[in-house]
Amino acid sequence: MQQVRTPFSKALDTAVRGALAYLDGLDTSPVGATAGLDDLRARLGKPLNDASINADDVIAQLLRDVDGGIVGSAGGRFFAWVIGGSLPAALAADWLTSAWDQNAALYACGPAAAVVEEVAGSWLKELLGLPASASFAFTTGCQMAHVTCLAAARHSLLTARGWKIEEDGLFGAPPVRVLTSDQRHGSVDRALRLLGLGTQQMRFVAVDEDGRMRIDALETALLDADSTPTILLLQAGDINTGTFDAFSEAIALARRYGAWTHVDGAFGLWAAASPRYRHLTDGVAGADSWSTDGHKWLNVPFDCGYAFIRDAESHRASMSHRAAYIAPDAQARDQIDWNPEWSRRARGFPTYAALRQLGRDGVAALVDACCDRAAELVRAIGELPGAEILRHPIIDQGLIRFRSPALGASDEDHDVWTDAVIAEIAATGATFFSGSTWRGRRVMRVSVVNWSTSSRDVRVAVDAIASVLRRRL
Ligand SMILES: *Cc1c(COP(=O)(O)O)cnc(C)c1O
């Protein structure tokens, strides 16, 4: 059979070869970047060409010029931040998403894209144990999911006080306060800034030993100015420790005081998909809105987040620019009514493919495996000389500190030492971790969110850390 050649074939063939070389090389290539900033600028910072270049040559040159500047975050020994890899079906569907190039704003622009999003949205609610009647949006990430959810919260709270936020804006509106804690993720602050609520509206509720919001302190905060429109922000999976708030109690309180509860569950909400870890999310379904990510624990390529909102009408009213109510059974789901964007990527395809590849059991197995590998990593690193376990993983995140061997070393010395060890571990190329500040001290985060991380990866990483500590001690 003769192969059809289109203007795309050569460039795409080159891209496939380059992609497979990267993916197949993940196990043997250095995990961190090996090219420096000057190096990358020198190679990539060409003068803008006047004449056109063959598409195929553009891709071939790009592959050469980025060499050493692509981090191995898609592989199994990358444990920094909270960065998932890509499931094979999700990546393939993501390529098709680009090839099809649908504008997923309206059903009319991409009927299959709209239906796939509708179906995947329902599957996600089912997996995460959220109300089937909740509305949803596929966003660029969890931060924009916060924006989407909190826009609905703002609408609901202010409408109840007779304020038409979409028409009159926030000038002169009743102030909205946000109850959160000093353990919140920074994306919350940015979402509040974008919505005009401002970070000054945050009130910090005390947390317990594990970083969980204290219920007595929450009640005191709610009692204080209980007529003020209030958003309560809870966490399913603290960024450093993976801690879950006490949802049942906190949400019951918030309801009593008419507050809107939003849950930041960027990665932790996925615990609900595992029978082993589901209990951590008990009561979470009682909240008013939930944000999570596809590009973290579900291992969908960047970028992909999800917003879920109990009150679909508030959600729609805050996002749609059209009639506030269109009979749902008379119309297809136009994504523009639920999303902050106008034109947008058909973000549903990779999620649909990821969920089909894994199935319900596969998602649970992915969550469990990451938690198991995180526990193995933290336990094994903790046994090395000079390493101290600060937090055993509750789910897939743990905290390690490296102690300086200097006589009479201070906390500051341990901070400097910890950062130096993290940098040296990265320099081995065998694995990659990131640092963080937790309770005022520098720590190394152990974060496992990749479907492909194996017990062998854990052993290789621990060996690399052991060799760094041997050298330094
Ligand atoms: C990553 C993360 C976010 C932000 O998510 P993005 O997808 O990067 O926008 C918010 N909260 C928590 C707990 C996170 O881990």
Coordinates of C-alpha atoms and ligand atoms in Angstrom, one line a residue:
M1 CA 0.0 0.0 0.0
Q2 CA 1.4 3.3 -0.9
Q3 CA 1.8 5.7 2.0
V4 CA 0.1 9.0 1.7
R5 CA 2.5 11.9 2.2
T6 CA 1.1 15.2 3.3
P7 CA 3.0 18.4 4.1
F8 CA 2.9 17.1 7.7
S9 CA 4.4 13.6 7.3
K10 CA 8.1 14.4 7.5
A11 CA 7.9 16.8 10.4
L12 CA 5.6 14.5 12.4
D13 CA 7.8 11.5 11.7
T14 CA 10.8 13.5 13.0
A15 CA 8.8 14.5 16.0
V16 CA 7.8 10.9 16.8
R17 CA 11.4 9.7 16.5
G18 CA 12.5 12.5 18.8
A19 CA 9.7 11.9 21.3
L20 CA 10.5 8.1 21.4
A21 CA 14.2 8.8 21.8
Y22 CA 13.4 11.0 24.8
L23 CA 10.9 8.6 26.4
D24 CA 12.9 5.4 25.7
G25 CA 16.0 7.2 27.1
L26 CA 14.4 8.3 30.4
D27 CA 15.8 5.3 32.3
T28 CA 19.4 5.9 31.2
S29 CA 19.6 9.7 30.7
P30 CA 20.4 12.2 33.5
V31 CA 17.1 13.2 35.3
G32 CA 18.0 16.8 35.7
A33 CA 19.0 19.3 33.0
T34 CA 22.6 19.1 31.9
A35 CA 22.6 22.2 29.7
G36 CA 23.0 25.6 31.4
L37 CA 21.2 28.8 30.8
D38 CA 23.9 30.4 28.6
D39 CA 24.3 27.3 26.6
L40 CA 20.5 27.1 25.9
R41 CA 20.3 30.8 25.0
A42 CA 23.3 30.5 22.7
R43 CA 21.8 27.5 20.9
L44 CA 18.1 28.6 20.8
G45 CA 18.6 32.4 20.6
K46 CA 19.1 32.5 16.8
P47 CA 18.3 35.7 15.0
L48 CA 14.7 35.5 13.6
N49 CA 15.1 34.1 10.2
D50 CA 13.9 36.1 7.1
A51 CA 13.5 33.1 4.9
S52 CA 11.2 30.1 5.6
I53 CA 12.7 26.8 6.8
N54 CA 11.3 23.3 6.0
A55 CA 9.0 22.1 8.8
D56 CA 11.0 19.0 9.1
D57 CA 14.3 20.9 9.5
V58 CA 12.7 23.2 12.1
I59 CA 11.9 20.1 14.2
A60 CA 15.2 18.4 13.7
Q61 CA 17.1 21.6 14.7
L62 CA 14.8 22.1 17.7
L63 CA 15.6 18.5 18.9
R64 CA 19.3 19.3 18.6
D65 CA 19.1 22.7 20.3
V66 CA 17.1 21.7 23.3
D67 CA 19.5 18.8 24.1
G68 CA 20.3 18.7 27.8
G69 CA 17.6 21.3 28.5
I70 CA 14.7 18.9 28.8
V71 CA 14.2 17.7 32.4
G72 CA 13.4 13.9 32.8
S73 CA 10.2 14.7 34.7
A74 CA 8.3 12.2 32.6
G75 CA 10.4 9.4 34.1
G76 CA 10.2 7.3 37.2
R77 CA 13.0 8.9 39.2
F78 CA 11.8 12.4 39.3
F79 CA 10.5 13.2 42.8
A80 CA 10.5 17.0 42.8
W81 CA 7.5 19.3 43.4
V82 CA 4.3 17.5 42.4
I83 CA 4.8 16.7 38.7
G84 CA 3.2 13.7 37.1
G85 CA 4.4 12.0 33.9
S86 CA 2.1 11.0 31.0
L87 CA 0.3 7.7 30.5
P88 CA 0.9 6.4 27.0
A89 CA -2.8 6.7 26.0
A90 CA -3.0 10.2 27.5
L91 CA 0.1 11.3 25.5
A92 CA -1.1 9.8 22.3
A93 CA -4.5 11.4 22.7
D94 CA -2.8 14.7 23.4
W95 CA -1.0 14.4 20.1
L96 CA -4.3 13.8 18.4
T97 CA -5.8 16.8 20.2
S98 CA -3.1 19.0 18.5
A99 CA -3.6 17.3 15.1
W100 CA -7.3 17.7 15.3
D101 CA -6.9 21.3 16.5
Q102 CA -10.5 21.7 17.6
N103 CA -11.6 24.8 19.3
A104 CA -13.3 23.4 22.4
A105 CA -15.3 26.5 23.2
L106 CA -18.5 25.3 21.6
Y107 CA -20.1 22.0 20.7
A108 CA -20.5 23.4 17.2
C109 CA -16.7 23.9 16.8
G110 CA -15.9 20.3 17.9
P111 CA -18.8 18.0 18.7
A112 CA -16.7 15.0 19.7
A113 CA -14.5 17.2 21.9
A114 CA -17.6 18.5 23.7
V115 CA -19.0 15.1 24.3
V116 CA -15.7 13.6 25.4
E117 CA -15.4 16.4 28.0
E118 CA -19.0 15.7 29.2
V119 CA -18.3 12.0 29.5
A120 CA -14.9 12.4 31.2
G121 CA -16.4 15.0 33.6
S122 CA -18.9 12.5 34.8
W123 CA -16.3 9.7 35.1
L124 CA -14.1 12.1 37.2
K125 CA -17.0 12.9 39.6
E126 CA -17.7 9.2 40.0
L127 CA -14.1 8.3 40.7
L128 CA -13.5 11.2 43.2
G129 CA -16.8 10.5 45.0
L130 CA -18.3 13.9 44.2
P131 CA -22.0 14.6 43.7
A132 CA -23.1 13.4 40.2
S133 CA -25.2 16.6 39.9
A134 CA -22.1 18.9 40.3
S135 CA -21.1 21.0 37.3
F136 CA -17.5 20.9 36.1
A137 CA -14.8 22.6 34.0
F138 CA -11.6 21.4 32.4
T139 CA -9.1 24.2 33.1
T140 CA -5.3 24.7 32.6
G141 CA -4.5 23.6 36.1
C142 CA -5.6 23.6 39.7
Q143 CA -5.0 27.4 40.1
M144 CA -7.5 28.2 37.3
A145 CA -9.8 25.6 38.8
H146 CA -9.6 27.7 42.0
V147 CA -10.5 30.8 40.0
T148 CA -13.5 29.0 38.4
C149 CA -14.8 27.6 41.7
L150 CA -14.2 30.8 43.7
A151 CA -15.9 32.9 41.0
A152 CA -19.0 30.7 41.5
A153 CA -18.6 31.2 45.3
R154 CA -18.4 34.9 44.9
H155 CA -21.5 34.9 42.7
S156 CA -23.5 32.8 45.2
L157 CA -22.5 34.7 48.3
L158 CA -23.0 38.1 46.8
T159 CA -26.3 37.2 45.0
A160 CA -27.7 36.1 48.4
R161 CA -27.0 39.7 49.6
G162 CA -28.6 41.3 46.6
W163 CA -25.4 42.2 44.9
K164 CA -25.1 41.6 41.1
I165 CA -21.4 40.9 40.9
E166 CA -21.3 40.1 37.1
E167 CA -22.9 43.5 36.4
D168 CA -21.8 45.8 39.2
G169 CA -18.3 44.4 39.9
L170 CA -16.8 44.6 43.3
F171 CA -16.9 48.4 43.7
G172 CA -19.0 49.0 46.7
A173 CA -19.8 45.3 47.2
P174 CA -20.0 43.7 50.6
P175 CA -16.5 42.5 51.4
V176 CA -16.0 38.7 51.2
R177 CA -13.6 37.1 53.6
V178 CA -11.7 33.9 53.1
L179 CA -10.9 31.6 56.0
T180 CA -7.8 29.6 55.3
S181 CA -4.5 28.7 57.1
D182 CA -0.8 29.4 56.7
Q183 CA -0.5 25.9 55.2
R184 CA -2.5 26.8 52.0
H185 CA -0.9 26.6 48.6
G186 CA 0.2 29.9 47.0
S187 CA -2.2 29.3 44.0
V188 CA -5.0 30.2 46.3
D189 CA -3.6 33.7 46.8
R190 CA -3.3 34.3 43.1
A191 CA -6.8 33.1 42.5
L192 CA -8.1 35.5 45.1
R193 CA -6.0 38.3 43.5
L194 CA -7.4 37.6 40.0
L195 CA -11.0 37.6 41.4
G196 CA -10.5 41.0 43.0
L197 CA -11.0 39.5 46.5
G198 CA -7.4 40.3 47.4
T199 CA -5.1 38.5 49.8
Q200 CA -6.0 41.0 52.5
Q201 CA -9.4 39.3 52.8
M202 CA -7.7 36.1 54.1
R203 CA -8.1 35.2 57.8
F204 CA -5.8 32.5 59.1
V205 CA -7.3 29.8 61.2
A206 CA -4.9 27.9 63.5
V207 CA -3.8 24.4 62.5
D208 CA -3.0 21.4 64.7
E209 CA 0.4 19.5 64.9
D210 CA -0.3 17.8 61.5
G211 CA -1.3 21.1 59.7
R212 CA -5.1 20.3 59.9
M213 CA -7.4 23.2 60.5
R214 CA -8.5 23.3 64.1
I215 CA -12.2 22.9 64.4
D216 CA -12.5 25.0 67.6
A217 CA -10.5 27.8 66.0
L218 CA -12.6 27.5 62.9
E219 CA -15.8 27.9 64.9
T220 CA -14.4 31.0 66.6
A221 CA -13.5 32.5 63.3
L222 CA -17.0 31.8 61.9
L223 CA -18.7 33.2 64.9
D224 CA -16.7 36.4 64.5
A225 CA -18.5 38.5 62.0
D226 CA -20.9 35.7 61.1
S227 CA -22.9 37.9 58.8
T228 CA -19.9 38.5 56.5
P229 CA -20.0 36.5 53.3
T230 CA -17.4 33.8 53.9
I231 CA -15.4 31.3 51.9
L232 CA -13.8 28.5 53.8
L233 CA -10.8 26.9 52.1
L234 CA -9.9 23.4 53.0
Q235 CA -7.2 21.1 51.8
A236 CA -7.2 17.5 50.5
G237 CA -3.5 16.8 50.5
D238 CA -1.2 19.5 52.0
I239 CA 1.6 20.3 49.6
N240 CA 4.4 19.4 52.1
T241 CA 2.8 16.7 54.2
G242 CA -0.2 15.4 52.3
T243 CA -2.4 16.2 55.3
F244 CA -6.2 16.2 54.9
D245 CA -8.5 18.5 56.7
A246 CA -11.3 17.1 58.9
F247 CA -13.9 17.6 56.2
S248 CA -17.1 16.3 57.9
E249 CA -16.7 18.5 60.9
A250 CA -15.4 21.6 59.1
I251 CA -18.0 21.5 56.4
A252 CA -20.9 21.0 58.8
L253 CA -19.7 24.1 60.7
A254 CA -19.4 26.1 57.5
R255 CA -22.9 25.2 56.5
R256 CA -24.3 26.3 59.8
Y257 CA -22.8 29.7 59.2
G258 CA -23.7 30.0 55.6
A259 CA -20.1 29.8 54.4
W260 CA -19.1 28.4 51.0
T261 CA -16.5 25.6 51.4
H262 CA -13.9 25.1 48.7
V263 CA -11.4 22.2 48.7
D264 CA -7.9 22.4 47.2
G265 CA -7.4 18.8 46.2
A266 CA -4.7 19.4 43.5
F267 CA -3.3 15.9 44.0
G268 CA -4.8 14.7 47.4
L269 CA -8.4 14.4 46.1
W270 CA -7.2 11.4 44.1
A271 CA -7.0 9.5 47.4
A272 CA -10.8 9.2 47.0
A273 CA -10.2 6.9 44.0
S274 CA -8.4 4.3 46.1
P275 CA -10.3 2.0 48.5
R276 CA -7.1 2.0 50.7
Y277 CA -6.9 5.8 51.1
R278 CA -10.5 6.9 50.5
H279 CA -11.2 7.3 54.2
L280 CA -8.9 10.3 54.2
T281 CA -11.4 12.2 52.1
D282 CA -14.4 11.2 54.3
G283 CA -17.0 14.0 54.2
V284 CA -15.3 15.9 51.3
A285 CA -18.3 15.4 49.1
G286 CA -20.2 17.8 51.4
A287 CA -18.2 20.8 50.2
D288 CA -19.5 23.4 47.7
S289 CA -16.6 23.2 45.2
W290 CA -13.5 21.2 44.6
S291 CA -10.3 21.8 42.5
T292 CA -7.9 19.1 41.3
D293 CA -5.4 18.4 38.6
G294 CA -5.1 15.9 35.8
H295 CA -1.5 16.8 35.1
K296 CA -0.4 15.6 38.5
W297 CA -1.6 12.3 39.8
L298 CA -3.7 11.2 36.9
N299 CA -0.6 11.5 34.7
V300 CA -2.2 13.5 31.9
P301 CA 0.2 15.8 30.0
F302 CA 0.3 19.4 30.9
D303 CA -1.8 21.3 31.1
C304 CA -5.0 19.9 32.7
G305 CA -7.0 20.8 35.8
Y306 CA -10.6 20.2 36.9
A307 CA -13.1 22.4 38.8
F308 CA -16.3 20.9 40.3
I309 CA -19.1 23.0 41.7
R310 CA -22.2 21.8 43.6
D311 CA -24.3 24.8 42.6
A312 CA -24.3 24.5 38.8
E313 CA -26.3 27.7 38.4
S314 CA -23.8 29.9 40.3
H315 CA -21.0 28.3 38.2
R316 CA -22.8 29.0 35.0
A317 CA -23.8 32.5 36.0
S318 CA -20.3 33.4 36.8
M319 CA -18.7 32.1 33.6
S320 CA -21.3 32.2 30.8
H321 CA -21.9 35.5 29.0
R322 CA -25.2 34.2 27.6
A323 CA -28.6 33.6 29.0
A324 CA -28.2 32.4 32.5
Y325 CA -30.4 29.4 31.9
I326 CA -30.6 27.1 28.9
A327 CA -32.6 23.9 29.3
P328 CA -29.8 21.3 29.7
D329 CA -31.7 18.6 27.9
A330 CA -32.3 20.8 24.9
Q331 CA -28.7 21.7 24.2
A332 CA -25.2 20.1 24.0
R333 CA -22.7 21.2 26.6
D334 CA -20.9 24.3 25.3
Q335 CA -17.7 24.5 27.3
I336 CA -17.6 28.3 27.1
D337 CA -20.5 28.4 29.6
W338 CA -18.3 26.8 32.3
N339 CA -14.8 27.8 31.6
P340 CA -12.9 31.1 32.0
E341 CA -11.4 30.8 28.5
W342 CA -13.0 31.6 25.2
S343 CA -11.1 29.6 22.5
R344 CA -9.4 26.7 24.1
R345 CA -7.7 23.3 23.7
A346 CA -9.8 20.2 23.5
R347 CA -8.5 19.3 26.9
G348 CA -10.9 16.4 27.4
F349 CA -9.3 13.9 25.1
P350 CA -6.1 13.1 27.1
T351 CA -8.2 12.7 30.3
Y352 CA -10.7 10.5 28.5
A353 CA -7.8 8.3 27.2
A354 CA -6.1 8.2 30.6
L355 CA -9.2 7.1 32.4
R356 CA -9.9 4.5 29.7
Q357 CA -6.4 3.1 29.9
L358 CA -6.4 2.8 33.6
G359 CA -10.0 2.0 34.4
R360 CA -11.3 2.3 37.9
D361 CA -9.0 -0.4 39.2
G362 CA -6.0 1.1 37.4
V363 CA -6.5 4.6 39.0
A364 CA -6.7 3.0 42.4
A365 CA -3.6 1.0 41.7
L366 CA -1.7 4.1 40.5
V367 CA -2.6 5.9 43.7
D368 CA -1.6 3.0 45.9
A369 CA 1.7 2.4 44.0
C370 CA 2.8 6.0 44.3
C371 CA 2.0 5.9 48.1
D372 CA 3.9 2.6 48.4
R373 CA 7.0 3.9 46.6
A374 CA 6.9 7.2 48.6
A375 CA 6.9 5.1 51.8
E376 CA 9.8 3.0 50.6
L377 CA 11.8 6.0 49.6
V378 CA 11.3 7.9 52.9
R379 CA 12.0 4.8 54.9
A380 CA 15.2 3.9 53.0
I381 CA 16.5 7.5 52.9
G382 CA 15.8 7.8 56.6
E383 CA 18.1 4.9 57.3
L384 CA 21.1 6.7 55.7
P385 CA 23.6 8.4 58.0
G386 CA 22.8 12.1 58.5
A387 CA 19.3 11.8 57.1
E388 CA 16.3 12.5 59.4
I389 CA 12.7 11.8 58.6
L390 CA 10.5 14.8 59.4
R391 CA 7.3 13.4 58.0
H392 CA 6.4 9.9 56.9
P393 CA 4.0 10.0 54.0
I394 CA 0.3 10.0 54.7
I395 CA -0.2 9.5 51.0
D396 CA 2.6 10.1 48.5
Q397 CA 4.5 13.1 50.0
G398 CA 7.2 12.9 52.7
L399 CA 9.8 15.2 54.2
I400 CA 13.5 14.6 54.9
R401 CA 16.1 16.8 56.4
F402 CA 19.9 16.3 56.2
R403 CA 21.9 17.2 59.3
S404 CA 25.3 18.8 59.1
P405 CA 27.9 16.7 60.8
A406 CA 29.8 19.8 62.1
L407 CA 30.2 19.9 65.8
G408 CA 27.5 22.1 67.4
A409 CA 25.9 22.7 64.0
S410 CA 22.9 25.1 64.3
D411 CA 19.5 24.9 62.5
E412 CA 20.8 27.3 59.9
D413 CA 23.8 25.0 59.3
H414 CA 21.4 22.1 58.8
D415 CA 19.4 24.3 56.4
V416 CA 22.5 25.1 54.3
W417 CA 23.6 21.4 54.4
T418 CA 20.2 20.2 53.3
D419 CA 20.1 22.5 50.3
A420 CA 23.7 21.5 49.4
V421 CA 22.8 17.7 49.6
I422 CA 19.7 18.3 47.4
A423 CA 21.8 20.0 44.8
E424 CA 24.4 17.3 44.8
I425 CA 21.8 14.6 44.5
A426 CA 20.5 16.3 41.4
A427 CA 24.0 16.6 40.1
T428 CA 24.4 12.8 40.1
G429 CA 21.8 12.7 37.3
A430 CA 20.3 9.5 38.8
T431 CA 17.4 11.2 40.5
F432 CA 15.9 14.6 41.2
F433 CA 14.3 16.1 44.4
S434 CA 13.3 19.6 45.3
G435 CA 13.6 21.5 48.5
S436 CA 11.0 23.4 50.5
T437 CA 10.7 25.4 53.7
W438 CA 8.5 23.7 56.2
R439 CA 7.9 25.2 59.7
G440 CA 10.8 27.6 59.0
R441 CA 13.4 25.0 58.2
R442 CA 14.8 23.7 54.9
V443 CA 13.7 20.2 53.9
M444 CA 13.8 17.8 51.0
R445 CA 10.4 16.9 49.6
V446 CA 9.8 13.3 48.5
S447 CA 6.9 13.4 46.1
V448 CA 5.9 10.3 44.0
V449 CA 3.3 11.0 41.3
N450 CA 4.6 9.1 38.3
W451 CA 2.8 6.0 37.1
S452 CA 6.1 4.4 36.0
T453 CA 8.1 4.8 39.3
S454 CA 9.2 1.2 40.3
S455 CA 10.8 -0.2 43.4
R456 CA 14.0 -0.4 41.2
D457 CA 13.7 3.3 40.7
V458 CA 13.5 3.7 44.4
R459 CA 16.7 1.6 44.9
V460 CA 18.6 3.6 42.3
A461 CA 17.6 6.9 43.9
V462 CA 18.5 5.8 47.4
D463 CA 21.9 4.5 46.2
A464 CA 22.6 7.9 44.6
I465 CA 21.6 9.7 47.8
A466 CA 23.8 7.3 49.8
S467 CA 26.8 8.0 47.6
V468 CA 26.3 11.8 48.0
L469 CA 26.2 11.4 51.8
R470 CA 29.2 9.1 51.9
R471 CA 31.2 11.7 49.9
R472 CA 30.1 14.6 52.1
L473 CA 30.3 13.0 55.6
Ligands
LIG1 C1 0.1 22.1 42.3 C2 -0.8 22.6 43.4 C3 -1.7 23.7 43.1 C4 -1.6 24.5 41.8 O1 -2.0 23.6 40.7 P1 -1.6 24.0 39.2 O2 -2.1 22.9 38.5 O3 -0.1 24.1 39.2 O4 -2.3 25.3 38.9 C5 -2.6 24.0 44.1 N1 -2.7 23.4 45.2 C6 -1.8 22.3 45.5 C7 -2.0 21.6 46.9 C8 -0.9 21.9 44.6 O5 -0.1 20.9 44.9

